[in-house]
Short mmCIF file of C-alpha atoms in Angstrom, two decimals:
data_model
loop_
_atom_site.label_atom_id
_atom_site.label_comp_id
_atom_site.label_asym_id
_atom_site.label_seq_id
_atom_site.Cartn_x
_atom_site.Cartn_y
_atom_site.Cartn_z
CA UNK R 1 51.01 -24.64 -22.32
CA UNK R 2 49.86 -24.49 -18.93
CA UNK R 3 48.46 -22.13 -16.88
CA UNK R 4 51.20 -19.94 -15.53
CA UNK R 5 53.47 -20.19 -18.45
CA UNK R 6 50.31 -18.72 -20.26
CA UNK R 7 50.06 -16.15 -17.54
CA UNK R 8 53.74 -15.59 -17.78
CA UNK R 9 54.30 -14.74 -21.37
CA UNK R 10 51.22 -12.46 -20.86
CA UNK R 11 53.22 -10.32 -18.64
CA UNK R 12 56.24 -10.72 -20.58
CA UNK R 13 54.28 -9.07 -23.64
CA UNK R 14 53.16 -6.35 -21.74
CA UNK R 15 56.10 -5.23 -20.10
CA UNK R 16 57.66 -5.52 -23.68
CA UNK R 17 55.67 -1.92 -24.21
CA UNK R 18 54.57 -1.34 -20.31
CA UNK R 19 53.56 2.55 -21.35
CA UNK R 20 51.06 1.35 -24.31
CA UNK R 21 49.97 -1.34 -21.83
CA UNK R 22 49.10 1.44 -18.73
CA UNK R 23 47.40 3.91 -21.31
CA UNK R 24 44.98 0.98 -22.53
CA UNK R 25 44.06 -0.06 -18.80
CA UNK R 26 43.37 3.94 -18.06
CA UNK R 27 39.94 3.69 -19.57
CA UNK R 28 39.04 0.70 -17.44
CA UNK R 29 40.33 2.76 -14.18
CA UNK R 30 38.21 5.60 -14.99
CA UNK R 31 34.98 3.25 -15.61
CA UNK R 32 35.69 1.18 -12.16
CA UNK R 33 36.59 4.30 -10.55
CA UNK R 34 33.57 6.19 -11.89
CA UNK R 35 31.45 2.96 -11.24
CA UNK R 36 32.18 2.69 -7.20
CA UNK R 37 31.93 6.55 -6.87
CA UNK R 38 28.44 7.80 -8.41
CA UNK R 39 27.09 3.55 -6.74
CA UNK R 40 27.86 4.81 -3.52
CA UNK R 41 26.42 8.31 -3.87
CA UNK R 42 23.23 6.84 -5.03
CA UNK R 43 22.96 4.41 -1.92
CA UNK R 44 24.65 6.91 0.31
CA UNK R 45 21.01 9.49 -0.71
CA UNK R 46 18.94 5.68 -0.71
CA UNK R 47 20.37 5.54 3.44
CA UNK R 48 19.14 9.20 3.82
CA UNK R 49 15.73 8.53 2.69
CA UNK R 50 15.02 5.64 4.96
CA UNK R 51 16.32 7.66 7.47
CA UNK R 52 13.66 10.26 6.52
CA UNK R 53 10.91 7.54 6.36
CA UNK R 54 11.81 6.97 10.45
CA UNK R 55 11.61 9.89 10.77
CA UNK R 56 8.20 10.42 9.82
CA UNK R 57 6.93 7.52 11.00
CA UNK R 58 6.17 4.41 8.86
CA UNK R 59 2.61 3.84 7.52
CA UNK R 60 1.09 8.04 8.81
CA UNK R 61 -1.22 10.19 7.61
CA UNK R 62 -1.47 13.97 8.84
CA UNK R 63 -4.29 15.65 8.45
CA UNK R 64 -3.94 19.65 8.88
CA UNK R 65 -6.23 22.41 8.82
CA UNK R 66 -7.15 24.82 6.10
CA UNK R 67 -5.79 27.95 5.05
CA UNK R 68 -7.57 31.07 6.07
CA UNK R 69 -8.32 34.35 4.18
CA UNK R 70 -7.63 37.54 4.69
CA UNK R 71 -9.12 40.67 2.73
CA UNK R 72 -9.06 37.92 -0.31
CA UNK R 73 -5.33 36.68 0.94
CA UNK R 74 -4.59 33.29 1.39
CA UNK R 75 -2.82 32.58 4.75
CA UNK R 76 -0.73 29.20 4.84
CA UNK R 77 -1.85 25.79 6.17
CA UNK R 78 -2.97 25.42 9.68
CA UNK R 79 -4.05 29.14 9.64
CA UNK R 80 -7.56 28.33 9.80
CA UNK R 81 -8.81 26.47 12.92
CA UNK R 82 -11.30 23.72 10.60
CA UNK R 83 -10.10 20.78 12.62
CA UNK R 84 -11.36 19.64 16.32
CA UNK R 85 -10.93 16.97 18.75
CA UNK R 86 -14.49 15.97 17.38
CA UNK R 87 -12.49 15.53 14.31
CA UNK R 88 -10.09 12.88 15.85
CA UNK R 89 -12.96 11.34 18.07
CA UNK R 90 -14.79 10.69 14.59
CA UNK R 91 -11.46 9.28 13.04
CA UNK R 92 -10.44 6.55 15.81
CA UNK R 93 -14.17 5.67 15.73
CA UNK R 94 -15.45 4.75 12.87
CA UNK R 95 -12.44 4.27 10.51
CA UNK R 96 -10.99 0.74 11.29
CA UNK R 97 -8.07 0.99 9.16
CA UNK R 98 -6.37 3.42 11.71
CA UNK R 99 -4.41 2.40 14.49
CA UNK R 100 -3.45 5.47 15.97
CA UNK R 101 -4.91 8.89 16.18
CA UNK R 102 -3.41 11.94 17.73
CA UNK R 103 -4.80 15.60 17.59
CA UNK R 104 -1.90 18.62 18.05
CA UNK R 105 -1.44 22.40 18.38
CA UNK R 106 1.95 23.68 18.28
CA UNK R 107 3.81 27.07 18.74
CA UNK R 108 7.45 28.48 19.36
CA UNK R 109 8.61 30.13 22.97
CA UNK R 110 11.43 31.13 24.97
CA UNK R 111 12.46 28.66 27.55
CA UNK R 112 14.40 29.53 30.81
CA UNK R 113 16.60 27.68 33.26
CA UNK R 114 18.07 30.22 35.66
CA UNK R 115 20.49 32.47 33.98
CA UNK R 116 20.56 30.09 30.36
CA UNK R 117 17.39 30.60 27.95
CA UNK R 118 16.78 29.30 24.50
CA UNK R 119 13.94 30.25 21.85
CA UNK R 120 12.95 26.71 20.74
CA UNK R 121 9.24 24.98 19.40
CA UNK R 122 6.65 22.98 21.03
CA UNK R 123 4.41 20.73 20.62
CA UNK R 124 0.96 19.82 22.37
CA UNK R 125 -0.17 16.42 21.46
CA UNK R 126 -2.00 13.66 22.17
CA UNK R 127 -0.87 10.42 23.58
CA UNK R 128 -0.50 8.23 20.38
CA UNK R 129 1.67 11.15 18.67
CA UNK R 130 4.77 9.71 20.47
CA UNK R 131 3.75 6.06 18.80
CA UNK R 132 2.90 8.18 15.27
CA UNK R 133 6.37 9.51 15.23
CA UNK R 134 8.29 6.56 16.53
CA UNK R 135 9.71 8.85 19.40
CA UNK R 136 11.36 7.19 22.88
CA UNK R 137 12.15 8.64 26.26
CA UNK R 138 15.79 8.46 27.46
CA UNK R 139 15.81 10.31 30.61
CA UNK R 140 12.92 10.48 33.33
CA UNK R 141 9.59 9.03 32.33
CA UNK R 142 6.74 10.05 29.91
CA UNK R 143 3.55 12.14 30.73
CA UNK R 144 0.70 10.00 32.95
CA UNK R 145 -3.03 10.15 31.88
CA UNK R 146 -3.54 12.57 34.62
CA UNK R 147 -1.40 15.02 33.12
CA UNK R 148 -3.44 14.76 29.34
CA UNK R 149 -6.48 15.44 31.51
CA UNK R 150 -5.89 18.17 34.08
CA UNK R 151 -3.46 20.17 32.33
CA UNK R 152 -0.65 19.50 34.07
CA UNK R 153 2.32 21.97 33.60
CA UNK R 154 5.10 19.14 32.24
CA UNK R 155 7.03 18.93 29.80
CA UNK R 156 9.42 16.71 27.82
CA UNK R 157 12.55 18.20 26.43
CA UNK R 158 14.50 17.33 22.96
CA UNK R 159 18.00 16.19 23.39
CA UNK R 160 19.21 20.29 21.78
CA UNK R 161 17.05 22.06 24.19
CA UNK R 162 18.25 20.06 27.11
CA UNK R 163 22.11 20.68 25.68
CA UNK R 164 20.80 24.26 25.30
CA UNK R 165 19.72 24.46 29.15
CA UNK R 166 21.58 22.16 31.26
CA UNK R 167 24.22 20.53 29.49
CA UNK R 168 25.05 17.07 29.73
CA UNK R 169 23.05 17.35 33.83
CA UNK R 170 19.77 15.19 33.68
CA UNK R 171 16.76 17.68 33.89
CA UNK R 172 14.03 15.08 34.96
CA UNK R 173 12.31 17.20 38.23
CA UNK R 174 13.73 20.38 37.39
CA UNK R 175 11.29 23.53 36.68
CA UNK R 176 11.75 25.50 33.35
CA UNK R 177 9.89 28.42 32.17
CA UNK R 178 8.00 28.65 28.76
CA UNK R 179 7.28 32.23 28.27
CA UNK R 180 5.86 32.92 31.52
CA UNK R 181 4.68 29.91 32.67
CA UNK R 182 6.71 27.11 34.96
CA UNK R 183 6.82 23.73 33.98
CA UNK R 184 8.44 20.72 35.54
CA UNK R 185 10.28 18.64 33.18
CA UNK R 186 9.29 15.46 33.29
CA UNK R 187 11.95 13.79 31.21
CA UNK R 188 13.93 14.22 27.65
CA UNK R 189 13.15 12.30 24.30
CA UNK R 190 15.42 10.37 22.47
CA UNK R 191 18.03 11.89 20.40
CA UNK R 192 16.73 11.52 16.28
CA UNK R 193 19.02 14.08 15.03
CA UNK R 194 18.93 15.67 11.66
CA UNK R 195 15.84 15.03 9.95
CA UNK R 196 15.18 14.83 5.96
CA UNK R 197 14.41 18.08 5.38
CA UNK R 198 17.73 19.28 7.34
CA UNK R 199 15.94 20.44 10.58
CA UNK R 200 17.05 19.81 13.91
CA UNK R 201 14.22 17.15 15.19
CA UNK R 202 15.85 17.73 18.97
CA UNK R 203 15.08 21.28 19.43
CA UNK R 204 11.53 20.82 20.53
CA UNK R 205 9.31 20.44 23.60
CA UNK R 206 6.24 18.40 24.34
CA UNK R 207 3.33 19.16 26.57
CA UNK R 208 -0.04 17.86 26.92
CA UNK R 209 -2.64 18.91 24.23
CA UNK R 210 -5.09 20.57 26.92
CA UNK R 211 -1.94 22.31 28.75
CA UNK R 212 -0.64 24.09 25.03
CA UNK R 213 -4.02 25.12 24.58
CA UNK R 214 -4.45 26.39 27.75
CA UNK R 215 -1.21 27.61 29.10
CA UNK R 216 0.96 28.79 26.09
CA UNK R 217 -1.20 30.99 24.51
CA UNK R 218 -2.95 29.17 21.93
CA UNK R 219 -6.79 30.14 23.75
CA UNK R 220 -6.29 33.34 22.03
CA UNK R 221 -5.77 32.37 18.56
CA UNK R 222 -7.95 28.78 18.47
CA UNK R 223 -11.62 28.47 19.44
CA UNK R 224 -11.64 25.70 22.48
CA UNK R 225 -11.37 21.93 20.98
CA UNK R 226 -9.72 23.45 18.09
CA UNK R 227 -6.36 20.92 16.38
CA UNK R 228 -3.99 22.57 14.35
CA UNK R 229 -3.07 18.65 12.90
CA UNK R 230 -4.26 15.43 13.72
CA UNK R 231 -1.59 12.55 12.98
CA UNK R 232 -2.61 8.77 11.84
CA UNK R 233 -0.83 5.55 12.47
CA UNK R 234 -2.12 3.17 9.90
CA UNK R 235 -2.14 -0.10 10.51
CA UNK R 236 -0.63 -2.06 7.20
CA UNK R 237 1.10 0.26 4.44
CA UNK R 238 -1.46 -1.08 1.92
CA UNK R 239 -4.40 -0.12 3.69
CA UNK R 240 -2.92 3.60 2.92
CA UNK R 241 -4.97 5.03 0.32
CA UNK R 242 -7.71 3.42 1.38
CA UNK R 243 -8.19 4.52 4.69
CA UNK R 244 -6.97 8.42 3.36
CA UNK R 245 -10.00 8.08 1.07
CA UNK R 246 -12.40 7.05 3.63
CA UNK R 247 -10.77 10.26 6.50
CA UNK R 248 -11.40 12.53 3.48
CA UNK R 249 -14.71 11.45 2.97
CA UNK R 250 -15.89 11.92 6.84
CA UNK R 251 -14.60 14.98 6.84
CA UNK R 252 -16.40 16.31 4.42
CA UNK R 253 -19.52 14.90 5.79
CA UNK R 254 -18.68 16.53 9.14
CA UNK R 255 -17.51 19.69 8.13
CA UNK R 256 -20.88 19.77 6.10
CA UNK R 257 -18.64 20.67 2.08
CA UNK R 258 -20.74 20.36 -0.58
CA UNK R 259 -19.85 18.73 -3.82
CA UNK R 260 -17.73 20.73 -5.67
CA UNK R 261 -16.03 22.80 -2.74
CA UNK R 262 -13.02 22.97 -1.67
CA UNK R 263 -12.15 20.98 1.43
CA UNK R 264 -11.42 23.21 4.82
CA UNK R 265 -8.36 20.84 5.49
CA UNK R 266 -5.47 18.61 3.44
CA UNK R 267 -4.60 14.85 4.22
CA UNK R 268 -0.45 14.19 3.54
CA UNK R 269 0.13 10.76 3.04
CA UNK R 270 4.19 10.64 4.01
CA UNK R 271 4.31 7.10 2.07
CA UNK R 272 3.84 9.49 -1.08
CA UNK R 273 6.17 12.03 -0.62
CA UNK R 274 8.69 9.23 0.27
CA UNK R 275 7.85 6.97 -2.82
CA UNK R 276 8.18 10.28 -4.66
CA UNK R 277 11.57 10.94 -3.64
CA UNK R 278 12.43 7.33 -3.62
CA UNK R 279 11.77 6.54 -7.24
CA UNK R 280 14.20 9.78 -8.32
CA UNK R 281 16.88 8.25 -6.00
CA UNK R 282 16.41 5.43 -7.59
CA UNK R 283 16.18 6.56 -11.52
CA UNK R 284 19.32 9.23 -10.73
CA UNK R 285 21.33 6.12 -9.62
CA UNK R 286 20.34 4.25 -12.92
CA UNK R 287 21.39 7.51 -14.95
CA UNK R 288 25.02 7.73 -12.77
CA UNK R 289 25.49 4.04 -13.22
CA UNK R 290 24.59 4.08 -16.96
CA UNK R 291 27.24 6.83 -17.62
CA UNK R 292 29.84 4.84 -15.54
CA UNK R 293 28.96 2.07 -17.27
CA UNK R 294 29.85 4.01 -20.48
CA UNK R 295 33.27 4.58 -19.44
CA UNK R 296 33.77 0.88 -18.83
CA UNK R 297 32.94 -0.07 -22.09
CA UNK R 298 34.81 2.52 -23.93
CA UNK R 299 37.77 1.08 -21.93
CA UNK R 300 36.78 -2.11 -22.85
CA UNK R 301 36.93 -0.68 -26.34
CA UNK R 302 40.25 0.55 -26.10
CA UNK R 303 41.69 -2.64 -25.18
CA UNK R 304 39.80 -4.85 -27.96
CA UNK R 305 41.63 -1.79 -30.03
CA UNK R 306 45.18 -2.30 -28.72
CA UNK R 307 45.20 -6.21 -28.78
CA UNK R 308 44.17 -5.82 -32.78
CA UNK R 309 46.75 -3.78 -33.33
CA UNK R 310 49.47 -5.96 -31.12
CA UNK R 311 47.82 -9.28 -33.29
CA UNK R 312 48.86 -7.23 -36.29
CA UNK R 313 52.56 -6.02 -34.53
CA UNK R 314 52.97 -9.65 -33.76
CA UNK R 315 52.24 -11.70 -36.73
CA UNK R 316 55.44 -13.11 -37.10
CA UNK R 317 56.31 -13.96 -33.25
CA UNK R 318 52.48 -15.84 -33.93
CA UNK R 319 53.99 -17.73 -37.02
CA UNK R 320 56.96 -18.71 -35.64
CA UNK R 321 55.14 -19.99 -31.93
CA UNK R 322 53.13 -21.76 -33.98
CA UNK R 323 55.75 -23.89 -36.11
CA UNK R 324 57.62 -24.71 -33.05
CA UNK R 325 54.27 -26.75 -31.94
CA UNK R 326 51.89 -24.20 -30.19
CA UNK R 327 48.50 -24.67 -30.86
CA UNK R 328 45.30 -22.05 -31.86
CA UNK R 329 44.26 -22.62 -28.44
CA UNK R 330 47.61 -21.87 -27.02
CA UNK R 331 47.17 -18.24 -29.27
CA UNK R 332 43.96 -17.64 -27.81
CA UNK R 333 44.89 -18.19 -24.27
CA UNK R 334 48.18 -16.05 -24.23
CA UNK R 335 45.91 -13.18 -25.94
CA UNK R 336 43.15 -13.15 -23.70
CA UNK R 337 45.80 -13.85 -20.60
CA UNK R 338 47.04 -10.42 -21.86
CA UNK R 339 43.46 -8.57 -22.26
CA UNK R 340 42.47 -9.60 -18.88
CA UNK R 341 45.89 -8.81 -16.99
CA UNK R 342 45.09 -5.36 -18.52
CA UNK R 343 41.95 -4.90 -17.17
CA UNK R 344 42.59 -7.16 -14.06
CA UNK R 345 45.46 -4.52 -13.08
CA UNK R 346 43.47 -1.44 -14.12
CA UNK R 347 39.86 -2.66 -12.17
CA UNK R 348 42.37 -2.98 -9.23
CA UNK R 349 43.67 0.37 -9.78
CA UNK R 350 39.95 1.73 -10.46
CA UNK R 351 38.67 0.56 -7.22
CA UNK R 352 41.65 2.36 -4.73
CA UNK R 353 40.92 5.27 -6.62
CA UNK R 354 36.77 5.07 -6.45
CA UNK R 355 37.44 4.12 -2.93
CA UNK R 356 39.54 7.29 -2.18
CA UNK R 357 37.34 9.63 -4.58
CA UNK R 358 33.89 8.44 -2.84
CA UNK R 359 35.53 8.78 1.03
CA UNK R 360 36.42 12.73 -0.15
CA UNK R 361 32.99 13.24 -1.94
CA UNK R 362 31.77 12.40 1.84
CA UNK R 363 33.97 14.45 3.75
CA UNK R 364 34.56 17.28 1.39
CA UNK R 365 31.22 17.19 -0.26
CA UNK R 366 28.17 18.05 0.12
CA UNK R 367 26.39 14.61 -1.20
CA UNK R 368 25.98 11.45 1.24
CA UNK R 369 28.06 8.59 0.76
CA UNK R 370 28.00 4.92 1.65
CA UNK R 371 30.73 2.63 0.32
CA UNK R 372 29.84 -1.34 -0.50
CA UNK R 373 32.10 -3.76 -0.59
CA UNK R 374 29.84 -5.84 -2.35
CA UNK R 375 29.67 -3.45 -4.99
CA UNK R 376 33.42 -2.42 -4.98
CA UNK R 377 34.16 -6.72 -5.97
CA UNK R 378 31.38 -6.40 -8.60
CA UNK R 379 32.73 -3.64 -10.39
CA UNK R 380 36.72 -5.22 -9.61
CA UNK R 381 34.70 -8.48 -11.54
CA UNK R 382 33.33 -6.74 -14.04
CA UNK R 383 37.04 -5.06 -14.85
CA UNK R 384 37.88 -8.80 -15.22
CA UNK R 385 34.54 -9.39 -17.48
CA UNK R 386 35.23 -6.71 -19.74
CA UNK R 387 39.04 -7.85 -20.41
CA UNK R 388 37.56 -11.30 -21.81
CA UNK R 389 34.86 -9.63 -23.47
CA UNK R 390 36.55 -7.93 -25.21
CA UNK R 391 39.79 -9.63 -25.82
CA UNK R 392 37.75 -12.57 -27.74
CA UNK R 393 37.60 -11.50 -30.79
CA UNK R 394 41.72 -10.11 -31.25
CA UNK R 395 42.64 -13.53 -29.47
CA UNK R 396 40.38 -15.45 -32.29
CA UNK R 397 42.06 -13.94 -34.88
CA UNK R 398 45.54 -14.26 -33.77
CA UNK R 399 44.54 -18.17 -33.22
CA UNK R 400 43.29 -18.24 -36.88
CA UNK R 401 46.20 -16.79 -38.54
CA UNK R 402 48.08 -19.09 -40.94
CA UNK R 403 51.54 -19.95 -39.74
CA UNK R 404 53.14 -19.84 -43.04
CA UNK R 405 51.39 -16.76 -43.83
CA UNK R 406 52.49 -15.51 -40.74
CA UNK R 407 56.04 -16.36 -41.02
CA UNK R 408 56.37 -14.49 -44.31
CA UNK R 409 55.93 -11.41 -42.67
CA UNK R 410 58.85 -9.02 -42.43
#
């Protein structure tokens, strides 16, 4: 027999009993179905957390101050003023591992543009905390050295405050107020949108260190030099721990601890937390894809079920193909033609519907999605796979029946 008369009499046989033939393929569309949904889900949460490493920064270290006590209370972190630009001096000094160093206070104020005001968060910082945080300027220009060293009253706007103030108009030259105080704005960051935590990363302003610790307020609650954070660009990933180790340890030195104490500040390696979170993405993907897998196989199941019992429906039509000259291997063909058409036509199915069932999980739901088309043909192949798999062993014994046997069968 050749080819398409084999594929031929396969279809022949299963439109014989078409509504047996779409019940056995259903388990097959609910494993390929269930397959490209819960894969896309788990890359759709893999694409959130790189954007959440960008976000962060790649290869940082922050560095915040301690927690301060009150009548035996324990305020949160940053509370207590242990860190200084001596601190951050120390740091870019005499630990060669870091590549960028950048000490910060921030606060929250209302800003003002005429008659439109928004209450928003700033940040003072250093010049390398634009480099630590991987953050561009799209209108105007970034801050000059004069402005870190005199104070200058400028500021840089995030793309939501700008929105918030003058609309789509470019800012760059115009004066805002920050609480009381006037400030030119000097230009607006880059949009980064959403970050991983689900806070708006545009609704901030940046000033000079010096100016937020001397304009906004902050001389009244920090002693002069004090940081709130300092943030570290490290220069290779795998010099992480190592140079963490070494910040911890001159720290301690200058902040005079003694063995045993507790440190005045806390070191947050992002690479961590993001490894952290990466590795349950990753084993929650494994568990979705096992349990789709599952379903496969029970179709698979199903359809090594319903070809034994067609084998044992069919024994004479086998008997009687056989004494008119058709081979074992004719047998096995038409058999496995038949288990493969079945889950051929239900992976097909499977995949429109995992298709249609992941885009509404993204637009109804409340769980990323991101549909591949690599992995949409694997699981449409492994439909295919499963059909042969498990259509060898009801195709080898049809082949192996005995045609007189056979034909004796009423």
């Amino acid at each position: 027999m050749t080819l398409n008369d084999t594929i031929r009499t396969a279809v022949f046989a299963l439109r014989g009993n078409w509504m047996r033939s779409a019940l056995t393929s259903l388990g097959v569309i609910i494993g390929i179905a269930a397959v490209i949904v819960m894969v896309s889900v788990g890359q759709g949460t893999q694409s959130e957390i790189d954007k959440l490493v960008s976000g962060l920064g790649a290869n940082r270290l922050d560095v915040m101050s301690g927690a301060a006590r009150s009548g035996g209370v324990r305020l949160g972190a940053g509370s207590r003023a242990s860190l200084t630009d001596g601190d951050a001096k120390a740091i870019r000094n005499e630990i060669p591992g870091v590549q960028y160093v950048a000490g910060s206070v921030r606060g929250s104020s209302q800003v003002v543009n005429g008659e439109s005001n928004w209450a928003t968060s700033w940040q003072g910082a250093d010049p390398d905390w634009f480099a630590i945080n991987e953050w561009t300027i799209a209108l105007g220009s970034g801050f000059e050295p004069h402005d870190y060293s005199s104070a200058a009253k400028v500021v840089l706007l995030g793309q939501t405050v700008r929105q918030q103030l003058f609309g789509d108009e470019d800012p760059t030259g115009q004066t805002v107020r920050i609480g009381t105080v006037p400030f030119r704005v000097a230009g607006v960051l880059g949009a980064k949108g959403q970050g991983g935590f689900g806070q708006d990363q545009d609704d901030l302003m940046v000033v000079p260190l010096d100016t937020a610790r001397r304009r906004l307020g902050r001389g009244a609650t920090l002693p002069p030099g004090a940081l709130q954070q300092i943030s570290l660009g490290v220069a290779t990933g795998q010099d992480m721990d190592a140079v963490q180790s070494q910040i911890e340890d001159l720290l301690r030195q200058r902040h005079r601890i003694q063995p045993g104490d507790d440190d005045d500040f806390n070191v947050r390696n992002i690479a961590e937390i993001v490894a952290t979170r990466t590795q349950t993405t990753r084993l929650m993907s494994l568990l979705l894809g096992a349990v789709a897998t599952i379903s496969l196989v029970v179709g698979g199941i199903g359809i090594m079920n319903i070809m034994l019992v067609s084998v044992t429906e069919r024994i004479r039509e086998i008997g009687l193909r056989m004494a008119v000259g058709a081979g074992p291997s004719d047998i096995r063909s038409q058999f496995l033609a038949e288990a493969m058409l079945i889950s051929l036509i239900g992976g097909l199915i499977g995949s429109a519907i995992g298709i249609v069932g992941a885009l509404l999980v993204g637009h109804f739901g409340s769980l990323p999605v991101l549909l591949n088309w690599k992995v949409i043909a694997l699981a449409a192949g492994c439909s295919i796979a499963t059909g042969l798999f498990f259509g060898v062993y009801p195709a080898r014994k049809a082949s192996l029946l005995d045609p007189i046997e056979a034909l004796r069968q009423q």
